[in-house]
mmCIF file of C-alpha atoms in Angstrom:
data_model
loop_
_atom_site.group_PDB
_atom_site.id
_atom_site.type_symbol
_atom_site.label_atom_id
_atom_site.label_comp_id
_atom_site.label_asym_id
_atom_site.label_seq_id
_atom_site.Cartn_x
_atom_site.Cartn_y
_atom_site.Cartn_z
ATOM 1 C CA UNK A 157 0.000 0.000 0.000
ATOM 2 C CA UNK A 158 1.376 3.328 -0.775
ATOM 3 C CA UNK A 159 1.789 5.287 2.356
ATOM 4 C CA UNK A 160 3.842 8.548 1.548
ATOM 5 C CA UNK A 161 3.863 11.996 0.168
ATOM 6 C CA UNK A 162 6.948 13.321 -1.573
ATOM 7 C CA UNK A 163 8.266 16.587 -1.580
ATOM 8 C CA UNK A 164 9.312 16.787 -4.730
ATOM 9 C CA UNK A 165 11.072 20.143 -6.567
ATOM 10 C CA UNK A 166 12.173 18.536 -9.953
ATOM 11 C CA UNK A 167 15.673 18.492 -9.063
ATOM 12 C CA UNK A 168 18.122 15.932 -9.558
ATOM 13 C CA UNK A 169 17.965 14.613 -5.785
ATOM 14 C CA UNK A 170 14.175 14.456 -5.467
ATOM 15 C CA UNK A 171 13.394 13.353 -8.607
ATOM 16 C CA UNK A 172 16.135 10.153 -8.036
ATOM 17 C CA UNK A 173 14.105 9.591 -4.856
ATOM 18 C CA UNK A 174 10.914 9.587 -6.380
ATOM 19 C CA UNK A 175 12.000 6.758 -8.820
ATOM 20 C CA UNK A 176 13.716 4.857 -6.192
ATOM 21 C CA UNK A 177 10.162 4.610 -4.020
ATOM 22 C CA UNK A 178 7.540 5.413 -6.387
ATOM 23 C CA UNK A 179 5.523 1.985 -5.259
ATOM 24 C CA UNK A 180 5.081 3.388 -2.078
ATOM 25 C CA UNK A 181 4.428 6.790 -2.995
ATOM 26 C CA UNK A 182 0.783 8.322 -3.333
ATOM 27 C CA UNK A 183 1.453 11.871 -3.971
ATOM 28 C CA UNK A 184 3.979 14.472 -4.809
ATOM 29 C CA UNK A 185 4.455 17.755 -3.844
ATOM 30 C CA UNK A 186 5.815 21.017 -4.869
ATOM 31 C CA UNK A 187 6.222 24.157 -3.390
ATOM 32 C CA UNK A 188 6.214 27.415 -4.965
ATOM 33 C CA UNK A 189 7.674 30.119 -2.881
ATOM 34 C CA UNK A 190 8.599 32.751 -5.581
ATOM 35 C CA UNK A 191 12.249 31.559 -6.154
ATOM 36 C CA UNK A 192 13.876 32.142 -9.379
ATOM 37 C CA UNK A 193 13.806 28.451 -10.792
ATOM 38 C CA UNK A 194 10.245 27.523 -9.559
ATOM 39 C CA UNK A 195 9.022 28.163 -13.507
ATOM 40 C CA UNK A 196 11.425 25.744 -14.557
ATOM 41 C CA UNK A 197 11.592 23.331 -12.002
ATOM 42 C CA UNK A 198 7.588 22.861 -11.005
ATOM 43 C CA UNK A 199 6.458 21.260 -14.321
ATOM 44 C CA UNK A 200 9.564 18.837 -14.555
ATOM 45 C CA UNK A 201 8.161 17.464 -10.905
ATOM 46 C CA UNK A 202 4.245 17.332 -12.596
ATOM 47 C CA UNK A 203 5.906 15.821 -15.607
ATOM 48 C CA UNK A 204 7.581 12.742 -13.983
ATOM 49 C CA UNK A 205 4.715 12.262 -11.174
ATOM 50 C CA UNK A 206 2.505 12.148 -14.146
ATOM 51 C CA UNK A 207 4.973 9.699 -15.995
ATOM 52 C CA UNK A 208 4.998 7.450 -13.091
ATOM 53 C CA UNK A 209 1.197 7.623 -12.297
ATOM 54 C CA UNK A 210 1.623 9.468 -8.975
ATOM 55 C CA UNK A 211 -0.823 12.135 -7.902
ATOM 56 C CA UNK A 212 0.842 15.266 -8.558
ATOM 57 C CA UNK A 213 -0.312 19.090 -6.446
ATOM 58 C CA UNK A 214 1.916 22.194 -5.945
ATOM 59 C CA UNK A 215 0.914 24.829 -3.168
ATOM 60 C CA UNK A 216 1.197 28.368 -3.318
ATOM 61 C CA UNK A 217 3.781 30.221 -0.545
ATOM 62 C CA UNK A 218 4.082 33.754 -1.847
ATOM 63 C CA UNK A 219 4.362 35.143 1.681
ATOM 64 C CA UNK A 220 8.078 33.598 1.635
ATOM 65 C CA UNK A 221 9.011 35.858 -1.314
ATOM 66 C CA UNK A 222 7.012 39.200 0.647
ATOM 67 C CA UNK A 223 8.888 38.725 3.981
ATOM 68 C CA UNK A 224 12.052 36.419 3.257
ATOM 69 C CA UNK A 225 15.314 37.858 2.662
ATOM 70 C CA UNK A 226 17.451 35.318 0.161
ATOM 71 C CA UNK A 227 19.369 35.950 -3.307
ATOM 72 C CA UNK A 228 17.383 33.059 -3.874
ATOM 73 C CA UNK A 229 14.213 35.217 -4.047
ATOM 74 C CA UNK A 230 15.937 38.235 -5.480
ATOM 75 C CA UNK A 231 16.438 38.055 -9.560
ATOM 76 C CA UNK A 232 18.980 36.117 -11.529
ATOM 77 C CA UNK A 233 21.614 38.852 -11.048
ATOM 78 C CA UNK A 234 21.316 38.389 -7.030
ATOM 79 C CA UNK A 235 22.765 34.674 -7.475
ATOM 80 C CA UNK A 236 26.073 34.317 -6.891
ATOM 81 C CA UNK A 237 28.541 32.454 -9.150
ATOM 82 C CA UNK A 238 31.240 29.898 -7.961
ATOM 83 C CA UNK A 239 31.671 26.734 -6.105
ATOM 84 C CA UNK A 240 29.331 26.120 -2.823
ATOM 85 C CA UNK A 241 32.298 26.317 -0.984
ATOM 86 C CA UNK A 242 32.411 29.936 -1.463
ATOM 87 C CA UNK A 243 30.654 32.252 1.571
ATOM 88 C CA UNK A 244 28.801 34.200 -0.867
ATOM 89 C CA UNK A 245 26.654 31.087 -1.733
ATOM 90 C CA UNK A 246 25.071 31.471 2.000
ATOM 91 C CA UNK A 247 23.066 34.358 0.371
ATOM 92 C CA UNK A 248 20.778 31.290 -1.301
ATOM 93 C CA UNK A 249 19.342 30.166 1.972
ATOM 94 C CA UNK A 250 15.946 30.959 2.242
ATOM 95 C CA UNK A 251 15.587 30.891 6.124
ATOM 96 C CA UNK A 252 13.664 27.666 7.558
ATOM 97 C CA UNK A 253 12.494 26.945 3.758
ATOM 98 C CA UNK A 254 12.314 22.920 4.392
ATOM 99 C CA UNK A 255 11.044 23.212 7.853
ATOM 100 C CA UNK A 256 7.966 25.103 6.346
ATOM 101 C CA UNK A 257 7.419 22.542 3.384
ATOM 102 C CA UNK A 258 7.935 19.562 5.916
ATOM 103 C CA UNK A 259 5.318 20.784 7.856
ATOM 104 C CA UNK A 260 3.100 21.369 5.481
ATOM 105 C CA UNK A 261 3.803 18.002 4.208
ATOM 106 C CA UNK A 262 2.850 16.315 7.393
ATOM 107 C CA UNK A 263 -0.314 18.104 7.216
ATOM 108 C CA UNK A 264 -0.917 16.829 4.153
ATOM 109 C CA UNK A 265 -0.190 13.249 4.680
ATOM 110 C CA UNK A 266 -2.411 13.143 7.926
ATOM 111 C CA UNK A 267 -5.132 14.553 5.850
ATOM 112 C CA UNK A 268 -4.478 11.769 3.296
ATOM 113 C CA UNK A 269 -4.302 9.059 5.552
ATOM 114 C CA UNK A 270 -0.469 8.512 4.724
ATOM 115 C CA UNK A 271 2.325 7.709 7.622
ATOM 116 C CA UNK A 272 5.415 9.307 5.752
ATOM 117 C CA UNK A 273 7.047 12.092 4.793
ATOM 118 C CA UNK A 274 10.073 11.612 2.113
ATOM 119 C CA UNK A 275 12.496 14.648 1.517
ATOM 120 C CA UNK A 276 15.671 14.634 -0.588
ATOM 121 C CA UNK A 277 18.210 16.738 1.196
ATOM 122 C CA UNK A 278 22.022 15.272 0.930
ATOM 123 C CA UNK A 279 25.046 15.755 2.543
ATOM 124 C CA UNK A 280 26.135 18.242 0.138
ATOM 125 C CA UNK A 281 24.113 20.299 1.471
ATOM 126 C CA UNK A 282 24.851 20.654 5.067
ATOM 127 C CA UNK A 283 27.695 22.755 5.021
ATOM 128 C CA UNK A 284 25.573 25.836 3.827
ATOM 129 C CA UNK A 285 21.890 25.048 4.625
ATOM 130 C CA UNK A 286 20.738 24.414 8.370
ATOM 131 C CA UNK A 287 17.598 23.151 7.394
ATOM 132 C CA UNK A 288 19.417 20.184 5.597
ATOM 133 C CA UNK A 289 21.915 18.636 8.308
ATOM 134 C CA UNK A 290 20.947 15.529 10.774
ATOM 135 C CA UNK A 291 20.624 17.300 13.988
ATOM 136 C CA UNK A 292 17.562 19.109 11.999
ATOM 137 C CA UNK A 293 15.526 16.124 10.288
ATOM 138 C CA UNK A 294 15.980 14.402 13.555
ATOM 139 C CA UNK A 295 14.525 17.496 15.203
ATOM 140 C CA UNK A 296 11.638 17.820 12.861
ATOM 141 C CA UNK A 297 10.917 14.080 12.855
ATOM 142 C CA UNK A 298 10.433 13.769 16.424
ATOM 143 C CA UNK A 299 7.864 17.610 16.154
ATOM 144 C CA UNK A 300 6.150 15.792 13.464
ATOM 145 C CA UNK A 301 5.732 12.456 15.068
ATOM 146 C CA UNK A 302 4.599 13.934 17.991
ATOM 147 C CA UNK A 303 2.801 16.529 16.488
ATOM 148 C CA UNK A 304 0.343 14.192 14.797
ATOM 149 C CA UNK A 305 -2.409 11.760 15.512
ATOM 150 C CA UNK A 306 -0.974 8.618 13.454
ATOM 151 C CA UNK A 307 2.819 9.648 14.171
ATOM 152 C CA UNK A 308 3.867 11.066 11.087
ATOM 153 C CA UNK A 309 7.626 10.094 10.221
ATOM 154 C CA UNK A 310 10.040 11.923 8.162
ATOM 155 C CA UNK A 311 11.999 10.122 5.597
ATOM 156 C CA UNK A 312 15.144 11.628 4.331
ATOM 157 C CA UNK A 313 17.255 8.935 3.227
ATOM 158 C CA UNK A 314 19.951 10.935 1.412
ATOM 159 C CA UNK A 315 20.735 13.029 4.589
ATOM 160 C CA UNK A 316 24.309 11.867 4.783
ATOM 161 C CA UNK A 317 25.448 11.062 0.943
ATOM 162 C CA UNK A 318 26.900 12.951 -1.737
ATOM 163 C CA UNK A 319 25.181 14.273 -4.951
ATOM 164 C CA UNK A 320 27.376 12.140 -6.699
ATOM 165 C CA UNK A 321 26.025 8.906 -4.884
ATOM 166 C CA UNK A 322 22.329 10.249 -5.881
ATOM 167 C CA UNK A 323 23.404 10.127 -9.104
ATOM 168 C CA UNK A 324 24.368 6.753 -9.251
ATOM 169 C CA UNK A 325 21.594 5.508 -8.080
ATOM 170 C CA UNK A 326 19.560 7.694 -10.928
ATOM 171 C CA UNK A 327 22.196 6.240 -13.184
ATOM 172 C CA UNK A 328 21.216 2.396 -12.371
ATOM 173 C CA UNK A 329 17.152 3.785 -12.688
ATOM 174 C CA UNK A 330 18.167 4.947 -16.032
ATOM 175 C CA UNK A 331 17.192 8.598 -14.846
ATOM 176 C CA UNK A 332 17.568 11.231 -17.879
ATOM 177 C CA UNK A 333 18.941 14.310 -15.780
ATOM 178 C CA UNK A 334 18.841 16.429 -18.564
ATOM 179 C CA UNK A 335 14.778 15.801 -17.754
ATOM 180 C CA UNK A 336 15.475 17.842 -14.317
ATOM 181 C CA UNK A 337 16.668 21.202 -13.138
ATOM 182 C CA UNK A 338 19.392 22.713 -11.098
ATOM 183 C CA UNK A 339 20.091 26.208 -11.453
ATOM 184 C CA UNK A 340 19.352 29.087 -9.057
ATOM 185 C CA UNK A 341 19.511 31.640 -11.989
ATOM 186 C CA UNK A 342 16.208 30.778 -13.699
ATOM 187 C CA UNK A 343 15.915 31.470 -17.176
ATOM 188 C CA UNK A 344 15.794 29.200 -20.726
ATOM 189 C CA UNK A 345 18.673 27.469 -19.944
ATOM 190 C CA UNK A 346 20.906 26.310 -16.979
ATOM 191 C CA UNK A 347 23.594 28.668 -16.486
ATOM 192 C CA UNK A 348 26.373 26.264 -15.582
ATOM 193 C CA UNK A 349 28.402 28.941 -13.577
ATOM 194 C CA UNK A 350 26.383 28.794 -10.048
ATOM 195 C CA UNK A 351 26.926 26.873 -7.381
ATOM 196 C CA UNK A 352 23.983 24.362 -7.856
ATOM 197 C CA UNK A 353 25.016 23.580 -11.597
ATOM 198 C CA UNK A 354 28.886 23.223 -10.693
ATOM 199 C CA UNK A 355 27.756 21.211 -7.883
ATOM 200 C CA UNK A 356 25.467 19.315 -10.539
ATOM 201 C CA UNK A 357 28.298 18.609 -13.439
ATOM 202 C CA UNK A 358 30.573 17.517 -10.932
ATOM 203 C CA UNK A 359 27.981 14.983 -9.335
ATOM 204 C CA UNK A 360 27.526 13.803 -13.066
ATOM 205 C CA UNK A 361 30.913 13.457 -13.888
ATOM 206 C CA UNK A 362 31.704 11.575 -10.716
ATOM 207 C CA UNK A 363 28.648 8.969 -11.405
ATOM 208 C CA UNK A 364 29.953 8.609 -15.116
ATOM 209 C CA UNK A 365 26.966 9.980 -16.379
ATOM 210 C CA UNK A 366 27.631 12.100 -19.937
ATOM 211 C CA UNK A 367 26.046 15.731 -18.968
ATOM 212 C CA UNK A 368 23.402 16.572 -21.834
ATOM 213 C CA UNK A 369 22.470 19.366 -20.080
ATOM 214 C CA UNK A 370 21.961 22.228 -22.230
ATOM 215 C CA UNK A 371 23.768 25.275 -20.488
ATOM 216 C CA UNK A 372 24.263 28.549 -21.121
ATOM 217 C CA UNK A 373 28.568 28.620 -20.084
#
């Protein structure tokens, strides 16, 4: 029986996770807070929930792009270039972003009769985003379970691997990654000079995956 909801932005990382447990997944969910890849990310999620026969909703939080201060909500031009391991990529956070969604989520799920909540953060990520590290899943997993009738649990099963490990487990799904989206910038095309498509052609190149990404440099 299916028995979890999927956050799900259309990213590499969550849409590797929702191949890897789409039989027990009844519904995705995306998020759109007014960041500058939402347009480009939100129908690649739709498109492979679709593909995979998995309910598929996104929910509006335009409140997060009023009152939240985050390059990530500012314009293409506010995004920094470079590696992640550069200070000037801490401008991206959007403060408490996946604590919001994950409690949404939980609402959700207890409203659908589901007992999970699956999330795709990595260990990539920890270094620059609170909101992604062990200390808080385990945090918002016992708020959650807690916080809800049936005991809601949160599933984040990529917490402490690399982007490049995500990738090879897309690459043994047969994942097409050029069918998902990285960059903070926005626009037609990835611009393969920020720190989420760096971080994303290294990840490929480490997994021995050829990059048919179409970017812009």
């Amino acid at each position: 029986m299916k028995d979890s909801v999927i956050i799900v932005s259309g990213g590499m990382d969550s849409i590797t996770l929702l191949y890897e447990r789409k039989d027990d997944i009844a519904l995705g969910i995306s998020f759109d807070y007014g960041s500058n890849h939402n347009a480009n990310e939100i129908p690649l999620a739709e498109m492979h929930c679709k593909r995979l026969g998995i309910r598929h909703i996104t929910i509006p939080l335009g409140f997060m792009q009023k009152y939240f201060k985050s390059s990530l909500l500012d314009g293409a031009d506010a995004i920094p270039e470079g590696h992640y391991d550069g200070k000037n990529m801490m401008s991206t956070v959007v403060p408490f972003r996946n604590g919001i969604m994950l409690s949404i989520a939980a609402g959700i799920a207890e409203s659908n009769g589901l007992k999970n909540v699956l999330i795709a953060n990595h260990g990539g990520d920890h270094s620059i985003y609170p909101d992604c590290r062990n200390e808080f899943i385990a945090a918002m997993n016992s708020a959650v379970t807690n916080g809800t009738y049936v005991g809601i649990c949160i599933v984040a099963p990529y917490t402490d691997i690399t982007k490049a490990d995500i990738a090879r487990r897309g690459k043994k799904l047969g994942i097409d990654y050029s069918e998902t989206w990285s960059c903070y910038k926005g626009g037609e095309r990835q611009c393969g000079k920020c720190g989420t498509c760096i971080e994303r052609k290294e990840a490929l190149a480490e997994a021995g995956i050829e990059d048919t990404t179409e970017y812009v440099g």
